[in-house]
PDB file of C-alpha atoms in Angstrom:
ATOM      1  CA  SER A   1      56.749 101.186  55.345  1.00  0.00           C
ATOM      2  CA  PRO A   2      57.205  99.981  51.702  1.00  0.00           C
ATOM      3  CA  GLY A   3      57.380  96.430  52.194  1.00  0.00           C
ATOM      4  CA  MET A   4      53.485  97.139  54.070  1.00  0.00           C
ATOM      5  CA  ASN A   5      52.319  99.575  51.128  1.00  0.00           C
ATOM      6  CA  VAL A   6      53.352  96.350  48.754  1.00  0.00           C
ATOM      7  CA  LYS A   7      51.420  93.992  50.708  1.00  0.00           C
ATOM      8  CA  VAL A   8      48.250  96.055  50.703  1.00  0.00           C
ATOM      9  CA  LEU A   9      47.732  96.742  46.967  1.00  0.00           C
ATOM     10  CA  SER A  10      48.653  92.784  46.258  1.00  0.00           C
ATOM     11  CA  LEU A  11      45.419  91.855  48.477  1.00  0.00           C
ATOM     12  CA  LEU A  12      43.805  95.213  47.169  1.00  0.00           C
ATOM     13  CA  THR A  13      44.404  94.096  43.973  1.00  0.00           C
ATOM     14  CA  PHE A  14      43.344  90.015  45.196  1.00  0.00           C
ATOM     15  CA  PHE A  15      40.166  91.032  46.481  1.00  0.00           C
ATOM     16  CA  SER A  16      39.536  93.107  43.153  1.00  0.00           C
ATOM     17  CA  LEU A  17      40.662  90.213  40.909  1.00  0.00           C
ATOM     18  CA  SER A  18      37.962  87.736  43.490  1.00  0.00           C
ATOM     19  CA  ALA A  19      35.467  90.517  43.254  1.00  0.00           C
ATOM     20  CA  ILE A  20      35.183  90.427  39.036  1.00  0.00           C
ATOM     21  CA  ALA A  21      36.087  86.859  38.608  1.00  0.00           C
ATOM     22  CA  LEU A  22      32.341  86.239  41.597  1.00  0.00           C
ATOM     23  CA  ARG A  23      30.760  89.189  39.782  1.00  0.00           C
ATOM     24  CA  GLY A  24      31.887  86.652  36.049  1.00  0.00           C
ATOM     25  CA  GLN A  25      30.293  83.682  37.716  1.00  0.00           C
ATOM     26  CA  ASP A  26      26.984  85.680  38.907  1.00  0.00           C
ATOM     27  CA  LEU A  27      26.651  86.484  35.669  1.00  0.00           C
ATOM     28  CA  SER A  28      27.780  83.433  33.711  1.00  0.00           C
ATOM     29  CA  GLU A  29      24.683  81.483  36.613  1.00  0.00           C
ATOM     30  CA  ALA A  30      22.260  84.322  35.924  1.00  0.00           C
ATOM     31  CA  LYS A  31      22.253  82.977  31.757  1.00  0.00           C
ATOM     32  CA  ARG A  32      21.979  79.464  32.892  1.00  0.00           C
ATOM     33  CA  LEU A  33      18.985  80.130  34.040  1.00  0.00           C
ATOM     34  CA  ALA A  34      17.598  82.268  32.088  1.00  0.00           C
ATOM     35  CA  GLU A  35      17.930  79.706  29.291  1.00  0.00           C
ATOM     36  CA  ALA A  36      16.481  77.372  31.542  1.00  0.00           C
ATOM     37  CA  GLY A  37      13.297  79.366  31.837  1.00  0.00           C
ATOM     38  CA  ARG A  38      14.382  80.593  35.818  1.00  0.00           C
ATOM     39  CA  HIS A  39      13.427  83.775  35.338  1.00  0.00           C
ATOM     40  CA  PHE A  40      12.865  85.468  38.124  1.00  0.00           C
ATOM     41  CA  GLU A  41      15.736  84.064  39.400  1.00  0.00           C
ATOM     42  CA  ALA A  42      17.496  84.925  37.205  1.00  0.00           C
ATOM     43  CA  GLU A  43      16.036  88.576  37.392  1.00  0.00           C
ATOM     44  CA  LYS A  44      17.722  89.061  40.766  1.00  0.00           C
ATOM     45  CA  ILE A  45      20.947  88.206  40.079  1.00  0.00           C
ATOM     46  CA  TYR A  46      20.755  90.634  37.859  1.00  0.00           C
ATOM     47  CA  ASN A  47      19.350  92.999  39.481  1.00  0.00           C
ATOM     48  CA  ALA A  48      22.182  92.440  41.733  1.00  0.00           C
ATOM     49  CA  ALA A  49      24.628  93.352  39.775  1.00  0.00           C
ATOM     50  CA  LEU A  50      23.283  96.125  38.649  1.00  0.00           C
ATOM     51  CA  VAL A  51      22.691  97.717  41.327  1.00  0.00           C
ATOM     52  CA  LYS A  52      26.259  97.552  41.859  1.00  0.00           C
ATOM     53  CA  THR A  53      27.378  98.573  38.804  1.00  0.00           C
ATOM     54  CA  PRO A  54      24.383 100.606  36.754  1.00  0.00           C
ATOM     55  CA  ASP A  55      26.699 100.326  33.725  1.00  0.00           C
ATOM     56  CA  ASN A  56      27.105  96.934  33.209  1.00  0.00           C
ATOM     57  CA  LEU A  57      27.125  95.899  29.540  1.00  0.00           C
ATOM     58  CA  GLU A  58      26.974  92.064  30.195  1.00  0.00           C
ATOM     59  CA  ALA A  59      23.845  92.504  33.336  1.00  0.00           C
ATOM     60  CA  LEU A  60      22.285  94.848  31.069  1.00  0.00           C
ATOM     61  CA  ILE A  61      22.396  92.300  27.799  1.00  0.00           C
ATOM     62  CA  GLY A  62      21.372  89.254  29.915  1.00  0.00           C
ATOM     63  CA  ALA A  63      18.656  91.234  31.598  1.00  0.00           C
ATOM     64  CA  GLY A  64      17.340  91.993  28.235  1.00  0.00           C
ATOM     65  CA  TYR A  65      17.372  88.390  27.201  1.00  0.00           C
ATOM     66  CA  ASN A  66      16.419  86.952  30.640  1.00  0.00           C
ATOM     67  CA  TYR A  67      12.907  89.440  30.434  1.00  0.00           C
ATOM     68  CA  SER A  68      11.862  89.103  26.297  1.00  0.00           C
ATOM     69  CA  TRP A  69      12.285  85.159  27.304  1.00  0.00           C
ATOM     70  CA  GLY A  70       9.952  86.212  29.836  1.00  0.00           C
ATOM     71  CA  LYS A  71       7.867  88.328  27.532  1.00  0.00           C
ATOM     72  CA  GLN A  72       8.174  91.066  29.640  1.00  0.00           C
ATOM     73  CA  HIS A  73       9.304  93.242  26.171  1.00  0.00           C
ATOM     74  CA  GLU A  74       8.960  96.456  27.856  1.00  0.00           C
ATOM     75  CA  GLN A  75      11.611  95.423  30.544  1.00  0.00           C
ATOM     76  CA  ALA A  76      13.371  93.991  27.881  1.00  0.00           C
ATOM     77  CA  ARG A  77      13.272  97.307  25.724  1.00  0.00           C
ATOM     78  CA  GLU A  78      14.482  99.272  28.939  1.00  0.00           C
ATOM     79  CA  LYS A  79      17.724  97.519  29.624  1.00  0.00           C
ATOM     80  CA  PHE A  80      18.488  96.956  25.381  1.00  0.00           C
ATOM     81  CA  GLU A  81      17.906 100.510  25.081  1.00  0.00           C
ATOM     82  CA  THR A  82      20.458 101.481  27.746  1.00  0.00           C
ATOM     83  CA  ALA A  83      23.149  98.319  27.246  1.00  0.00           C
ATOM     84  CA  LEU A  84      22.739 100.163  23.555  1.00  0.00           C
ATOM     85  CA  ALA A  85      23.044 103.894  24.714  1.00  0.00           C
ATOM     86  CA  ILE A  86      25.797 103.407  26.691  1.00  0.00           C
ATOM     87  CA  ASP A  87      28.248 101.303  23.573  1.00  0.00           C
ATOM     88  CA  PRO A  88      25.815 101.524  20.378  1.00  0.00           C
ATOM     89  CA  ASN A  89      27.343  99.369  17.708  1.00  0.00           C
ATOM     90  CA  ASN A  90      27.566  95.810  20.703  1.00  0.00           C
ATOM     91  CA  ALA A  91      26.213  93.485  18.519  1.00  0.00           C
ATOM     92  CA  GLU A  92      24.866  91.250  21.593  1.00  0.00           C
ATOM     93  CA  ALA A  93      22.661  94.308  22.201  1.00  0.00           C
ATOM     94  CA  LEU A  94      21.308  94.413  18.632  1.00  0.00           C
ATOM     95  CA  VAL A  95      20.615  91.404  18.220  1.00  0.00           C
ATOM     96  CA  GLY A  96      18.324  90.812  22.027  1.00  0.00           C
ATOM     97  CA  LYS A  97      16.634  94.578  20.793  1.00  0.00           C
ATOM     98  CA  GLY A  98      15.886  93.094  17.219  1.00  0.00           C
ATOM     99  CA  TYR A  99      14.309  89.867  18.571  1.00  0.00           C
ATOM    100  CA  ASN A 100      12.715  91.480  21.200  1.00  0.00           C
ATOM    101  CA  LEU A 101      10.312  93.455  18.733  1.00  0.00           C
ATOM    102  CA  ALA A 102       9.995  90.302  16.869  1.00  0.00           C
ATOM    103  CA  TRP A 103       8.415  88.245  19.891  1.00  0.00           C
ATOM    104  CA  SER A 104       6.578  91.166  20.785  1.00  0.00           C
ATOM    105  CA  GLY A 105       4.319  91.628  17.158  1.00  0.00           C
ATOM    106  CA  GLN A 106       6.078  94.884  16.159  1.00  0.00           C
ATOM    107  CA  TYR A 107       7.803  93.157  12.756  1.00  0.00           C
ATOM    108  CA  ALA A 108       8.332  96.313  10.637  1.00  0.00           C
ATOM    109  CA  ALA A 109      10.461  98.257  14.087  1.00  0.00           C
ATOM    110  CA  ALA A 110      12.241  94.182  14.501  1.00  0.00           C
ATOM    111  CA  LYS A 111      13.917  94.770  11.079  1.00  0.00           C
ATOM    112  CA  TYR A 112      16.185  98.250  12.235  1.00  0.00           C
ATOM    113  CA  PRO A 113      18.558  96.347  14.512  1.00  0.00           C
ATOM    114  CA  PHE A 114      19.229  93.893  12.714  1.00  0.00           C
ATOM    115  CA  LEU A 115      20.303  95.852   9.277  1.00  0.00           C
ATOM    116  CA  THR A 116      21.948  98.418  11.702  1.00  0.00           C
ATOM    117  CA  LEU A 117      23.762  95.304  12.147  1.00  0.00           C
ATOM    118  CA  GLU A 118      24.391  94.357   9.288  1.00  0.00           C
ATOM    119  CA  ARG A 119      25.095  97.919   7.695  1.00  0.00           C
ATOM    120  CA  LEU A 120      27.971  98.027  10.929  1.00  0.00           C
ATOM    121  CA  GLN A 121      28.816  93.562  10.005  1.00  0.00           C
ATOM    122  CA  PRO A 122      28.551  93.269   6.141  1.00  0.00           C
ATOM    123  CA  GLY A 123      27.839  89.406   5.746  1.00  0.00           C
ATOM    124  CA  ASN A 124      26.589  89.314   9.914  1.00  0.00           C
ATOM    125  CA  ALA A 125      25.305  86.252   9.611  1.00  0.00           C
ATOM    126  CA  GLU A 126      23.242  87.300  13.026  1.00  0.00           C
ATOM    127  CA  ALA A 127      21.973  90.027  11.158  1.00  0.00           C
ATOM    128  CA  ARG A 128      20.998  87.977   8.328  1.00  0.00           C
ATOM    129  CA  LYS A 129      19.344  84.800   9.659  1.00  0.00           C
ATOM    130  CA  GLY A 130      16.902  88.041  12.735  1.00  0.00           C
ATOM    131  CA  LEU A 131      16.231  89.294   9.321  1.00  0.00           C
ATOM    132  CA  GLY A 132      16.025  85.987   8.402  1.00  0.00           C
ATOM    133  CA  TYR A 133      13.331  85.317  11.259  1.00  0.00           C
ATOM    134  CA  VAL A 134      11.538  89.086  11.255  1.00  0.00           C
ATOM    135  CA  TYR A 135       9.720  88.257   7.218  1.00  0.00           C
ATOM    136  CA  LEU A 136       8.946  84.861   8.350  1.00  0.00           C
ATOM    137  CA  TRP A 137       7.487  85.632  11.673  1.00  0.00           C
ATOM    138  CA  GLN A 138       6.187  88.313  10.015  1.00  0.00           C
ATOM    139  CA  GLY A 139       4.443  85.810   6.902  1.00  0.00           C
ATOM    140  CA  ASN A 140       6.908  87.080   3.976  1.00  0.00           C
ATOM    141  CA  GLY A 141       8.120  83.902   3.412  1.00  0.00           C
ATOM    142  CA  LEU A 142       9.388  84.534  -0.315  1.00  0.00           C
ATOM    143  CA  VAL A 143      12.439  86.899   1.513  1.00  0.00           C
ATOM    144  CA  ALA A 144      12.494  83.841   4.462  1.00  0.00           C
ATOM    145  CA  ILE A 145      13.466  81.628   1.824  1.00  0.00           C
ATOM    146  CA  ASP A 146      16.126  84.119   0.017  1.00  0.00           C
ATOM    147  CA  TYR A 147      17.733  85.091   3.727  1.00  0.00           C
ATOM    148  CA  PHE A 148      17.847  81.062   4.532  1.00  0.00           C
ATOM    149  CA  GLU A 149      18.640  79.301   1.277  1.00  0.00           C
ATOM    150  CA  LYS A 150      22.113  81.733   1.519  1.00  0.00           C
ATOM    151  CA  LEU A 151      22.826  80.947   5.440  1.00  0.00           C
ATOM    152  CA  VAL A 152      21.908  77.441   3.883  1.00  0.00           C
ATOM    153  CA  LEU A 153      24.713  77.326   1.444  1.00  0.00           C
ATOM    154  CA  GLU A 154      27.496  79.327   4.263  1.00  0.00           C
ATOM    155  CA  TYR A 155      26.990  77.098   7.067  1.00  0.00           C
ATOM    156  CA  PRO A 156      26.239  73.659   5.431  1.00  0.00           C
ATOM    157  CA  GLN A 157      26.461  72.464   8.787  1.00  0.00           C
ATOM    158  CA  ASN A 158      24.189  74.233  11.295  1.00  0.00           C
ATOM    159  CA  ILE A 159      20.913  72.664  11.248  1.00  0.00           C
ATOM    160  CA  GLU A 160      19.486  75.331  12.151  1.00  0.00           C
ATOM    161  CA  TYR A 161      19.344  77.487   8.866  1.00  0.00           C
ATOM    162  CA  TYR A 162      17.143  74.321   7.329  1.00  0.00           C
ATOM    163  CA  ILE A 163      14.956  73.282   9.664  1.00  0.00           C
ATOM    164  CA  ALA A 164      13.717  77.627   9.259  1.00  0.00           C
ATOM    165  CA  LEU A 165      14.503  77.149   5.318  1.00  0.00           C
ATOM    166  CA  ALA A 166      11.898  74.418   5.861  1.00  0.00           C
ATOM    167  CA  GLN A 167       9.784  76.362   7.860  1.00  0.00           C
ATOM    168  CA  SER A 168       9.957  79.203   5.420  1.00  0.00           C
ATOM    169  CA  TYR A 169       8.948  76.724   2.203  1.00  0.00           C
ATOM    170  CA  LEU A 170       6.042  75.302   4.273  1.00  0.00           C
ATOM    171  CA  LEU A 171       4.732  78.669   4.154  1.00  0.00           C
ATOM    172  CA  GLU A 172       4.153  78.850   0.692  1.00  0.00           C
ATOM    173  CA  LYS A 173       3.152  75.992   0.014  1.00  0.00           C
ATOM    174  CA  GLN A 174       6.499  74.089  -1.337  1.00  0.00           C
ATOM    175  CA  ILE A 175       6.035  71.459   0.091  1.00  0.00           C
ATOM    176  CA  ARG A 176       8.719  69.242  -1.750  1.00  0.00           C
ATOM    177  CA  LYS A 177      11.090  71.539  -1.249  1.00  0.00           C
ATOM    178  CA  ALA A 178      10.428  71.320   2.967  1.00  0.00           C
ATOM    179  CA  ARG A 179      11.028  67.798   3.089  1.00  0.00           C
ATOM    180  CA  ILE A 180      14.157  67.681   1.291  1.00  0.00           C
ATOM    181  CA  THR A 181      15.519  70.470   3.471  1.00  0.00           C
ATOM    182  CA  LEU A 182      13.913  68.322   5.992  1.00  0.00           C
ATOM    183  CA  LEU A 183      15.996  65.145   5.090  1.00  0.00           C
ATOM    184  CA  SER A 184      18.686  67.634   4.597  1.00  0.00           C
ATOM    185  CA  ALA A 185      18.824  68.473   8.681  1.00  0.00           C
ATOM    186  CA  LEU A 186      18.104  65.293   9.934  1.00  0.00           C
ATOM    187  CA  GLN A 187      21.550  64.137   7.573  1.00  0.00           C
ATOM    188  CA  ILE A 188      22.961  66.179   9.974  1.00  0.00           C
ATOM    189  CA  ASP A 189      21.046  65.370  13.662  1.00  0.00           C
ATOM    190  CA  SER A 190      19.144  62.306  12.910  1.00  0.00           C
ATOM    191  CA  THR A 191      17.685  63.387  16.381  1.00  0.00           C
ATOM    192  CA  ASP A 192      16.320  67.040  15.730  1.00  0.00           C
ATOM    193  CA  ARG A 193      13.197  66.938  17.340  1.00  0.00           C
ATOM    194  CA  ILE A 194      12.020  69.945  15.388  1.00  0.00           C
ATOM    195  CA  ALA A 195      12.944  68.378  11.681  1.00  0.00           C
ATOM    196  CA  HIS A 196      11.377  64.639  12.755  1.00  0.00           C
ATOM    197  CA  ASP A 197       8.266  66.729  13.457  1.00  0.00           C
ATOM    198  CA  LEU A 198       8.622  69.772  11.173  1.00  0.00           C
ATOM    199  CA  LEU A 199       8.868  66.022   8.577  1.00  0.00           C
ATOM    200  CA  GLU A 200       6.112  64.578   9.649  1.00  0.00           C
ATOM    201  CA  ASN A 201       3.340  66.886   9.433  1.00  0.00           C
ATOM    202  CA  THR A 202       3.899  67.216   6.012  1.00  0.00           C
ATOM    203  CA  TYR A 203       2.819  64.975   4.884  1.00  0.00           C
ATOM    204  CA  GLY A 204      -0.141  65.526   6.693  1.00  0.00           C
ATOM    205  CA  ILE A 205      -0.072  68.567   4.268  1.00  0.00           C
ATOM    206  CA  ALA A 206      -0.510  67.423   1.083  1.00  0.00           C
TER     207      ALA A 206
END
């Protein structure tokens, strides 16, 4: 009967929405586990999600970050590449690919995903931050300083940029500037352990 059909459709819709909500909860849990360093547990959840829907972008990107944080850079690369094959302009996948390459020591290649994102979204802070870090880790403090000085000016409440700028100054032996930058960082958050430790270390240098 028409009434029965409506009920069946309503139930199917309910179960479909419930399954989507459950998948979302599962992936949120996987992300929490990955960020806590519990990579094997997170991997199981991501794998289960990708068995059901291999083109699930959230699961692909999440799995990519999880592998990357767990230093499984080749597996991470595959996940980010698969995500970018589905959506070439996906900012989260581009950022993940860039950091994964940098963390595996491939600094020259790491710049390209961030440059792609900057081209797609001019002025994108994540792209500029990523490039700043790549130059910093590559040992090119002067270029890193240029990126992070501009980010500090644009985002004066973001302590991460101050710390990265201070690290860039230290790389170039600009100790006084590093100290001033770290003191500014501690005005934002006086409990920040990284800023405290870096500031303390500057007194051992000079």
